[in-house]
Short mmCIF file of C-alpha atoms and ligand atoms in Angstrom, two decimals:
data_model
loop_
_atom_site.label_atom_id
_atom_site.label_comp_id
_atom_site.label_asym_id
_atom_site.label_seq_id
_atom_site.Cartn_x
_atom_site.Cartn_y
_atom_site.Cartn_z
CA MET A 5 12.02 159.56 30.67
CA ARG A 6 8.94 160.48 28.67
CA THR A 7 7.96 158.91 25.40
CA THR A 8 5.01 158.94 23.01
CA ALA A 9 2.72 155.94 22.77
CA ALA A 10 -0.63 154.79 21.42
CA VAL A 11 -2.41 153.67 24.57
CA ALA A 12 -5.36 151.22 24.71
CA LEU A 13 -7.30 152.76 27.60
CA GLU A 14 -10.37 150.52 27.33
CA ALA A 15 -11.47 147.51 25.30
CA GLY A 16 -13.18 148.47 22.08
CA LYS A 17 -12.00 152.12 22.12
CA PRO A 18 -9.60 153.69 19.59
CA LEU A 19 -6.02 153.96 20.79
CA GLU A 20 -5.08 157.34 22.26
CA ILE A 21 -1.79 158.97 21.38
CA MET A 22 -0.20 160.47 24.48
CA GLU A 23 3.00 161.23 26.34
CA VAL A 24 3.73 158.55 28.95
CA ASN A 25 6.39 157.99 31.60
CA LEU A 26 8.85 155.23 31.00
CA GLU A 27 11.23 154.06 33.76
CA GLY A 28 14.70 152.95 32.71
CA PRO A 29 15.69 149.28 32.40
CA LYS A 30 16.17 147.25 35.60
CA ALA A 31 18.42 144.22 35.90
CA GLY A 32 18.18 141.96 32.84
CA GLU A 33 16.18 144.53 30.88
CA VAL A 34 16.92 146.71 27.88
CA LEU A 35 15.57 150.11 26.77
CA VAL A 36 14.81 150.08 23.06
CA GLU A 37 13.94 152.97 20.74
CA ILE A 38 11.28 151.52 18.43
CA LYS A 39 11.81 152.65 14.83
CA ALA A 40 8.91 150.82 13.19
CA THR A 41 6.07 148.49 14.13
CA GLY A 42 3.55 146.46 12.14
CA LEU A 43 -0.13 146.11 13.05
CA CYS A 44 -1.00 142.43 13.42
CA HIS A 45 -4.57 141.16 13.71
CA THR A 46 -3.70 139.97 17.21
CA ASP A 47 -3.28 143.59 18.33
CA GLU A 48 -6.80 144.25 17.03
CA PHE A 49 -8.05 141.06 18.75
CA THR A 50 -6.86 142.47 22.08
CA ARG A 51 -7.88 146.08 21.41
CA SER A 52 -11.42 144.96 20.54
CA GLY A 53 -11.88 143.09 23.85
CA ASP A 54 -11.97 139.61 22.25
CA ASP A 55 -8.75 138.50 23.98
CA PRO A 56 -9.53 136.70 27.25
CA GLU A 57 -6.10 137.77 28.46
CA GLY A 58 -6.56 141.43 27.49
CA ILE A 59 -5.67 143.96 30.20
CA PHE A 60 -6.23 147.71 30.07
CA PRO A 61 -4.77 150.29 30.04
CA ALA A 62 -1.99 148.82 27.96
CA ILE A 63 0.43 149.71 25.20
CA LEU A 64 -0.19 147.10 22.49
CA GLY A 65 2.07 146.18 19.55
CA HIS A 66 4.33 143.17 19.19
CA GLU A 67 5.79 143.44 15.67
CA GLY A 68 8.61 145.98 16.11
CA ALA A 69 12.24 146.74 15.33
CA GLY A 70 14.53 149.28 16.89
CA VAL A 71 17.81 150.25 18.51
CA VAL A 72 19.18 149.57 22.00
CA ILE A 73 19.44 152.83 23.95
CA GLU A 74 20.41 151.56 27.40
CA VAL A 75 21.03 148.18 29.04
CA GLY A 76 20.22 147.24 32.62
CA GLU A 77 22.51 145.62 35.13
CA GLY A 78 23.74 142.16 34.16
CA VAL A 79 22.80 142.38 30.48
CA THR A 80 25.62 140.69 28.54
CA SER A 81 24.31 139.78 25.10
CA LEU A 82 23.37 143.29 23.93
CA GLU A 83 24.96 146.72 23.95
CA VAL A 84 23.93 150.29 23.13
CA GLY A 85 23.51 150.75 19.38
CA ASP A 86 22.55 147.12 18.62
CA HIS A 87 19.58 146.67 16.29
CA VAL A 88 16.92 144.42 17.77
CA ILE A 89 13.54 142.81 17.19
CA PRO A 90 11.41 142.29 20.34
CA LEU A 91 10.11 138.75 20.82
CA TYR A 92 6.75 137.90 22.30
CA THR A 93 8.02 134.35 22.55
CA PRO A 94 11.33 134.81 24.41
CA GLU A 95 14.23 132.37 24.38
CA CYS A 96 15.94 132.01 27.76
CA ARG A 97 17.84 128.88 26.65
CA GLU A 98 17.53 127.48 30.19
CA CYS A 99 13.93 126.51 30.99
CA ASP A 100 12.49 123.01 30.39
CA TYR A 101 10.72 124.32 27.30
CA CYS A 102 13.83 125.86 25.77
CA LEU A 103 15.72 122.67 26.47
CA ASN A 104 13.09 120.57 24.70
CA PRO A 105 13.54 120.68 20.91
CA LYS A 106 9.82 119.91 20.40
CA THR A 107 8.70 123.41 21.41
CA ASN A 108 9.61 127.09 21.11
CA LEU A 109 7.33 128.14 23.96
CA CYS A 110 9.87 129.43 26.49
CA GLN A 111 7.96 129.71 29.76
CA SER A 112 10.53 131.54 31.88
CA ILE A 113 8.55 134.81 31.97
CA ARG A 114 5.12 133.69 30.65
CA SER A 115 3.16 134.35 33.84
CA THR A 116 4.25 137.99 34.25
CA GLN A 117 4.11 138.58 30.47
CA GLY A 118 0.50 137.36 30.38
CA ALA A 119 -0.32 139.72 33.27
CA GLY A 120 1.06 142.70 31.33
CA LEU A 121 4.12 143.04 33.56
CA LEU A 122 7.88 142.71 33.29
CA PRO A 123 9.48 139.69 35.02
CA ASP A 124 9.89 141.48 38.36
CA GLY A 125 6.13 141.90 38.50
CA SER A 126 5.98 145.64 37.81
CA THR A 127 5.37 147.87 34.81
CA ARG A 128 7.79 150.49 33.44
CA PHE A 129 5.06 152.56 31.74
CA SER A 130 2.69 154.97 33.51
CA MET A 131 0.44 157.87 32.62
CA LEU A 132 1.57 161.36 33.48
CA ASP A 133 -0.75 161.22 36.56
CA GLY A 134 1.09 158.08 37.72
CA THR A 135 -1.55 155.47 36.72
CA PRO A 136 0.35 152.31 35.67
CA ILE A 137 0.06 151.19 32.02
CA HIS A 138 0.46 147.49 31.25
CA HIS A 139 2.94 146.00 28.83
CA TYR A 140 1.58 143.74 26.06
CA MET A 141 3.05 140.39 24.97
CA GLY A 142 6.27 141.59 26.56
CA CYS A 143 6.85 144.00 23.67
CA SER A 144 4.61 147.13 23.65
CA THR A 145 5.92 148.33 20.30
CA PHE A 146 3.17 150.99 19.86
CA ALA A 147 5.51 153.30 21.79
CA ASN A 148 8.54 155.23 20.60
CA HIS A 149 10.51 153.65 23.45
CA THR A 150 9.90 150.44 25.38
CA VAL A 151 11.63 148.27 27.97
CA VAL A 152 12.02 144.57 27.12
CA PRO A 153 13.77 141.67 28.90
CA GLU A 154 17.12 140.77 27.36
CA ILE A 155 15.88 137.22 26.65
CA ALA A 156 13.09 138.68 24.54
CA LEU A 157 15.29 140.55 22.06
CA ALA A 158 16.80 139.17 18.87
CA LYS A 159 19.97 141.02 17.78
CA VAL A 160 19.87 141.58 14.02
CA ARG A 161 22.24 143.01 11.39
CA LYS A 162 22.48 146.81 11.16
CA ASP A 163 21.96 147.19 7.43
CA ALA A 164 18.41 145.73 7.44
CA PRO A 165 15.61 148.34 7.08
CA PHE A 166 13.47 148.69 10.23
CA ASP A 167 10.27 149.38 8.27
CA LYS A 168 10.48 145.90 6.69
CA ILE A 169 12.10 143.71 9.30
CA CYS A 170 9.64 144.75 12.01
CA TYR A 171 7.26 142.34 10.25
CA ILE A 172 9.67 139.47 11.05
CA GLY A 173 8.75 140.13 14.70
CA CYS A 174 5.48 138.30 14.03
CA GLY A 175 3.81 137.82 10.63
CA VAL A 176 6.73 136.66 8.48
CA THR A 177 8.15 134.30 11.08
CA THR A 178 4.75 132.94 12.07
CA GLY A 179 3.69 132.13 8.50
CA ILE A 180 6.95 130.75 7.18
CA GLY A 181 7.75 129.02 10.47
CA ALA A 182 4.33 127.28 10.52
CA VAL A 183 5.37 125.57 7.27
CA ILE A 184 9.02 124.90 8.00
CA ASN A 185 9.21 124.35 11.78
CA THR A 186 5.71 123.14 12.67
CA ALA A 187 4.37 121.26 9.63
CA LYS A 188 7.83 120.39 8.25
CA VAL A 189 6.33 120.37 4.75
CA GLU A 190 8.06 118.06 2.24
CA ILE A 191 8.93 118.91 -1.40
CA GLY A 192 5.98 118.09 -3.69
CA SER A 193 3.30 118.52 -0.99
CA THR A 194 -0.13 120.07 -1.41
CA GLY A 195 -1.00 122.91 0.99
CA ILE A 196 -4.30 124.73 1.62
CA VAL A 197 -4.18 128.11 3.33
CA PHE A 198 -7.34 129.69 4.79
CA GLY A 199 -7.05 133.51 5.11
CA LEU A 200 -4.69 135.43 2.84
CA GLY A 201 -3.83 138.25 5.23
CA GLY A 202 -0.51 139.19 6.77
CA ILE A 203 -0.03 135.66 8.12
CA GLY A 204 -1.59 133.52 5.39
CA LEU A 205 0.51 135.13 2.63
CA ASN A 206 3.63 134.20 4.57
CA VAL A 207 2.35 130.63 4.86
CA ILE A 208 2.02 130.68 1.05
CA GLN A 209 5.55 132.08 0.75
CA GLY A 210 6.74 129.33 3.15
CA LEU A 211 5.05 126.61 1.12
CA ARG A 212 6.80 127.84 -2.04
CA LEU A 213 10.12 127.90 -0.17
CA ALA A 214 9.51 124.32 1.00
CA GLY A 215 8.84 123.15 -2.55
CA ALA A 216 5.07 122.47 -2.37
CA ASP A 217 3.56 121.61 -5.76
CA GLN A 218 0.00 122.77 -5.22
CA ILE A 219 -0.72 125.79 -3.01
CA VAL A 220 -4.40 126.59 -2.60
CA GLY A 221 -5.46 129.91 -1.02
CA VAL A 222 -8.97 130.44 0.40
CA ASP A 223 -10.32 133.88 1.23
CA LEU A 224 -13.68 135.68 1.19
CA ASN A 225 -12.02 138.70 -0.38
CA ASP A 226 -11.23 138.40 -4.11
CA ASP A 227 -8.76 141.30 -3.79
CA LYS A 228 -6.35 138.92 -2.01
CA GLU A 229 -5.96 136.67 -5.05
CA ALA A 230 -3.34 138.72 -6.89
CA MET A 231 -1.04 138.98 -3.87
CA GLY A 232 -1.51 135.27 -3.13
CA ARG A 233 -0.43 134.37 -6.68
CA HIS A 234 2.58 136.70 -6.40
CA PHE A 235 3.78 134.67 -3.41
CA GLY A 236 3.26 131.26 -5.00
CA MET A 237 -0.44 130.36 -4.72
CA THR A 238 -1.45 128.08 -7.59
CA ASP A 239 -5.25 128.01 -6.98
CA PHE A 240 -7.61 130.56 -5.39
CA VAL A 241 -11.00 129.70 -3.91
CA ASN A 242 -13.55 132.20 -2.64
CA PRO A 243 -16.00 130.10 -0.55
CA THR A 244 -18.88 132.49 -1.39
CA LYS A 245 -18.42 131.92 -5.12
CA ILE A 246 -18.51 128.13 -5.34
CA ASP A 247 -21.45 125.78 -5.60
CA GLY A 248 -21.86 123.51 -2.58
CA ASP A 249 -19.65 122.68 0.32
CA ILE A 250 -16.19 124.28 0.61
CA VAL A 251 -14.62 121.14 2.08
CA ALA A 252 -15.89 118.88 -0.73
CA HIS A 253 -14.70 121.48 -3.26
CA LEU A 254 -11.18 121.60 -1.79
CA VAL A 255 -10.93 117.83 -1.51
CA GLU A 256 -11.87 117.56 -5.20
CA LEU A 257 -9.50 120.39 -6.22
CA THR A 258 -6.52 118.76 -4.47
CA GLY A 259 -7.27 115.15 -5.42
CA GLY A 260 -8.11 114.00 -1.88
CA GLY A 261 -7.28 116.93 0.39
CA GLY A 262 -4.27 118.91 1.52
CA ASP A 263 -1.21 117.16 2.89
CA TYR A 264 -1.03 120.29 5.06
CA THR A 265 -3.76 122.82 5.74
CA PHE A 266 -3.45 126.04 7.73
CA ASP A 267 -5.98 128.30 9.42
CA ALA A 268 -4.86 131.93 9.29
CA THR A 269 -8.29 133.48 9.98
CA GLY A 270 -8.98 132.91 13.70
CA ASN A 271 -12.51 131.77 12.82
CA VAL A 272 -13.40 128.49 14.55
CA ASN A 273 -15.73 127.40 11.74
CA VAL A 274 -12.88 127.88 9.27
CA MET A 275 -10.57 125.89 11.56
CA ARG A 276 -13.03 122.99 11.19
CA GLN A 277 -13.04 123.37 7.39
CA ALA A 278 -9.23 123.36 7.42
CA LEU A 279 -9.12 120.14 9.46
CA GLU A 280 -11.72 118.43 7.29
CA SER A 281 -10.05 119.41 4.02
CA ALA A 282 -6.81 117.73 5.16
CA HIS A 283 -6.10 114.44 3.36
CA LYS A 284 -7.60 111.28 4.84
CA GLY A 285 -4.93 109.05 6.31
CA TRP A 286 -2.18 111.61 6.74
CA GLY A 287 -3.30 115.24 6.39
CA GLU A 288 -2.15 117.65 9.09
CA SER A 289 -4.04 120.85 9.87
CA ILE A 290 -2.20 123.64 11.64
CA ILE A 291 -4.12 126.31 13.60
CA ILE A 292 -2.42 129.71 13.50
CA GLY A 293 -5.41 132.01 13.99
CA VAL A 294 -6.38 133.03 17.51
CA ALA A 295 -10.05 132.82 18.43
CA GLY A 296 -12.07 135.11 20.67
CA ALA A 297 -12.97 134.50 24.33
CA GLY A 298 -15.30 131.54 24.82
CA GLN A 299 -14.98 130.13 21.30
CA GLU A 300 -14.21 126.44 20.82
CA ILE A 301 -13.30 124.18 17.92
CA ALA A 302 -15.33 121.12 16.97
CA THR A 303 -15.26 118.23 14.52
CA ARG A 304 -16.42 114.63 14.38
CA PRO A 305 -13.79 112.48 16.12
CA PHE A 306 -13.99 110.22 13.02
CA GLN A 307 -12.02 112.94 11.17
CA LEU A 308 -9.07 112.22 13.48
CA VAL A 309 -9.73 108.48 13.69
CA THR A 310 -9.26 108.40 9.93
CA GLY A 311 -5.79 109.83 10.11
CA ARG A 312 -6.03 113.61 10.08
CA SER A 313 -4.25 115.48 12.85
CA TRP A 314 -4.97 118.82 14.35
CA ARG A 315 -2.06 120.90 15.57
CA GLY A 316 -1.25 124.52 16.35
CA THR A 317 1.68 126.88 16.25
CA ALA A 318 2.77 130.05 18.08
CA PHE A 319 5.31 132.34 16.42
CA GLY A 320 5.77 129.64 13.75
CA GLY A 321 7.60 127.37 16.18
CA ALA A 322 10.59 129.76 15.97
CA SER A 323 13.10 130.23 18.75
CA GLY A 324 13.44 133.94 18.31
CA ARG A 325 16.98 134.83 19.41
CA THR A 326 18.33 132.00 17.25
CA ASP A 327 15.97 132.05 14.25
CA VAL A 328 14.95 135.70 13.78
CA PRO A 329 18.45 136.95 12.81
CA LYS A 330 18.55 134.16 10.18
CA ILE A 331 15.18 135.21 8.77
CA VAL A 332 16.45 138.78 8.54
CA ASP A 333 19.39 137.36 6.49
CA TRP A 334 16.94 135.45 4.25
CA TYR A 335 15.18 138.75 3.54
CA MET A 336 18.43 140.66 2.93
CA ASP A 337 19.68 137.84 0.64
CA GLY A 338 16.45 137.83 -1.39
CA LYS A 339 15.36 134.33 -0.33
CA ILE A 340 12.06 135.68 0.96
CA GLU A 341 10.10 138.79 0.04
CA ILE A 342 8.54 141.28 2.43
CA ASP A 343 8.23 144.63 0.65
CA PRO A 344 4.97 144.01 -1.33
CA MET A 345 3.19 142.96 1.83
CA ILE A 346 3.87 146.30 3.53
CA THR A 347 0.95 147.98 1.84
CA HIS A 348 0.66 151.08 4.06
CA LYS A 349 3.07 153.29 6.00
CA LEU A 350 1.59 155.45 8.78
CA SER A 351 2.69 157.83 11.48
CA LEU A 352 1.80 156.96 15.11
CA ASP A 353 -0.98 159.56 14.96
CA GLU A 354 -2.58 157.56 12.15
CA ILE A 355 -2.50 154.18 13.92
CA ASN A 356 -6.30 153.85 14.31
CA HIS A 357 -6.61 154.27 10.54
CA GLY A 358 -4.36 151.20 10.28
CA PHE A 359 -7.00 149.12 12.12
CA ASP A 360 -9.70 150.52 9.82
CA LEU A 361 -7.66 149.38 6.79
CA MET A 362 -7.37 145.90 8.33
CA HIS A 363 -11.13 145.69 8.83
CA GLU A 364 -11.82 146.95 5.34
CA GLY A 365 -9.51 144.25 3.92
CA LYS A 366 -7.43 146.98 2.20
CA SER A 367 -4.07 146.35 3.89
CA ILE A 368 -1.82 143.36 4.27
CA ARG A 369 0.50 145.05 6.73
CA ALA A 370 0.26 148.65 7.81
CA VAL A 371 3.55 149.72 9.40
CA VAL A 372 3.92 152.68 11.74
CA GLU A 373 7.26 154.47 11.47
CA PHE A 374 8.48 156.66 14.30
P1 NAD B 12 -5.61 139.64 8.56
O1 NAD B 12 -6.80 140.38 9.04
O2 NAD B 12 -4.53 140.34 7.87
O3 NAD B 12 -6.04 138.42 7.63
C1 NAD B 12 -7.16 137.59 7.83
C2 NAD B 12 -7.62 137.11 6.46
O4 NAD B 12 -8.62 136.12 6.67
C3 NAD B 12 -8.24 138.21 5.61
O5 NAD B 12 -7.69 138.22 4.31
C4 NAD B 12 -9.73 137.84 5.59
O6 NAD B 12 -10.35 138.25 4.36
C5 NAD B 12 -9.64 136.34 5.71
N1 NAD B 12 -10.86 135.72 6.22
C6 NAD B 12 -11.68 136.14 7.22
N2 NAD B 12 -12.70 135.29 7.39
C7 NAD B 12 -12.53 134.31 6.50
C8 NAD B 12 -13.28 133.12 6.17
N3 NAD B 12 -14.41 132.81 6.84
N4 NAD B 12 -12.80 132.30 5.20
C9 NAD B 12 -11.68 132.61 4.51
N5 NAD B 12 -10.94 133.73 4.77
C10 NAD B 12 -11.36 134.55 5.73
O7 NAD B 12 -5.01 138.94 9.88
P2 NAD B 12 -3.53 138.37 10.14
O8 NAD B 12 -2.70 139.45 10.71
O9 NAD B 12 -3.07 137.67 8.91
O10 NAD B 12 -3.80 137.30 11.30
C11 NAD B 12 -4.54 136.14 11.01
C12 NAD B 12 -4.83 135.37 12.29
O11 NAD B 12 -3.61 134.82 12.81
C13 NAD B 12 -5.40 136.21 13.39
O12 NAD B 12 -6.35 135.42 14.11
C14 NAD B 12 -4.20 136.51 14.27
O13 NAD B 12 -4.61 136.85 15.58
C15 NAD B 12 -3.47 135.19 14.16
N6 NAD B 12 -2.04 135.19 14.48
C16 NAD B 12 -1.53 134.12 15.14
C17 NAD B 12 -0.19 134.01 15.37
C18 NAD B 12 0.35 132.79 16.09
O14 NAD B 12 1.53 132.84 16.53
N7 NAD B 12 -0.36 131.71 16.24
C19 NAD B 12 0.67 135.01 14.97
C20 NAD B 12 0.13 136.09 14.29
C21 NAD B 12 -1.22 136.17 14.04
N1 AHE B 13 -4.13 135.68 24.78
C1 AHE B 13 -4.92 134.77 23.96
C2 AHE B 13 -4.04 133.95 23.07
C3 AHE B 13 -3.31 134.78 22.05
C4 AHE B 13 -2.32 133.91 21.33
O1 AHE B 13 -2.64 132.78 20.96
N2 AHE B 13 -1.13 134.46 21.08
C5 AHE B 13 -0.13 133.78 20.29
C6 AHE B 13 0.61 134.80 19.51
S1 AHE B 13 -0.41 135.67 18.37
C7 AHE B 13 0.71 136.71 17.69
O2 AHE B 13 0.09 137.51 16.80
C8 AHE B 13 0.91 133.08 21.16
O3 AHE B 13 2.07 133.09 20.94
N3 AHE B 13 0.46 132.41 22.13
C9 AHE B 13 1.30 131.68 23.02
C10 AHE B 13 1.31 132.32 24.35
O4 AHE B 13 1.93 131.77 25.27
O5 AHE B 13 0.70 133.38 24.51
C11 AHE B 13 -5.82 133.90 24.80
O6 AHE B 13 -6.65 133.16 24.18
O7 AHE B 13 -5.74 133.98 26.05
ZN1 ZN B 14 1.11 138.95 15.59
#
């Protein structure tokens, strides 16, 4: 079939909207009509050329929701008409990683996924002249139709709106899951969140859900304060507007440091600030942000010797086929909020404007509706 997609032809270039060929699903695969997709900073990280794993040409996008159009041979858990959210962290329920409750990082298709291919080692997308186009994070949601392995699709209820639940495909689950699954924050804790974008605001929402008493948000952009407070932030700090060192300021503000701190910026200097503003003796700092090729984190080992720990999380530690339908229920039952964070709705033709809004700090989530 043919479908319309925003194609990343080269690193650093705007996406190009074009008709592409899409082969039908092979064994174990599913053809999905994407109804809506969010723009996450990780898409921009890859588009820009910062991602060491970036491959071009590719169809980016990993925060989608849609409807099953066709299932390949052997697919048993999904049928035509099901509503689904593609998962960049699949859940095969069979590999050593899926069988270990300490991780959500199913590895059953990681090598082909990282190479921009489906599990059989080939791509279903191509240009009209036959040039292959790579998949991205196993999802490629910047296309009106995509083919995804069965193990990388969460089946969700049919009354949930696509233009909101697409965000559960990454930002919502990553932020809330970092608090609940990874940090396992206790009632009464103090949390510090660096970066109040599409991920950080969901960390704040997760901290409120977990019963944290003090929730400090840190961002260079004062415009993020109002939204942070809406989601439960108790204190806002703009590092450019304080006297002296940000770490000392945060330690003072929290009476010793955060029980839990989170980096949601992707900046390695901020990751260090997050670690060092965690409480001596027990503070845990969780890295969520992804950093560009060649960048490394650093701190004095003494920071760890004195009881802080440095950890990280992918997709909020969530096992997608199991957890994502539950998070959709939380949204539908009013336990979590999504709507105010969807600040812009765009058509596929306007997708590059969505990245401009991200850079300008004007959007939390821009969502493309097909
Ligand atoms: P975003 O662009 O919406 O938000 C980033 C925020 O950080 C902005 O509000 C910006 O003003 C703020 N910021 C930038 N530099 C800062 C600094 N020096 N100090 C304080 N604040 C600063 O991005 P997003 O979509 O929220 O993504 C955030 C990061 O999380 C990205 O690196 C993204 O790639 C990563 N991410 C990781 C996962 C995962 O599973 N680990 C999932 C999704 C996104
Ligand atoms: N490709 C990058 C790493 C990018 C990365 O860390 N991706 C996160 C998801 S970000 C979603 O917005 C992730 O899940 N990583 C686990 C994995 O297996 O990819 C690089 O540095 O090479
Ligand atoms: Zn993402």
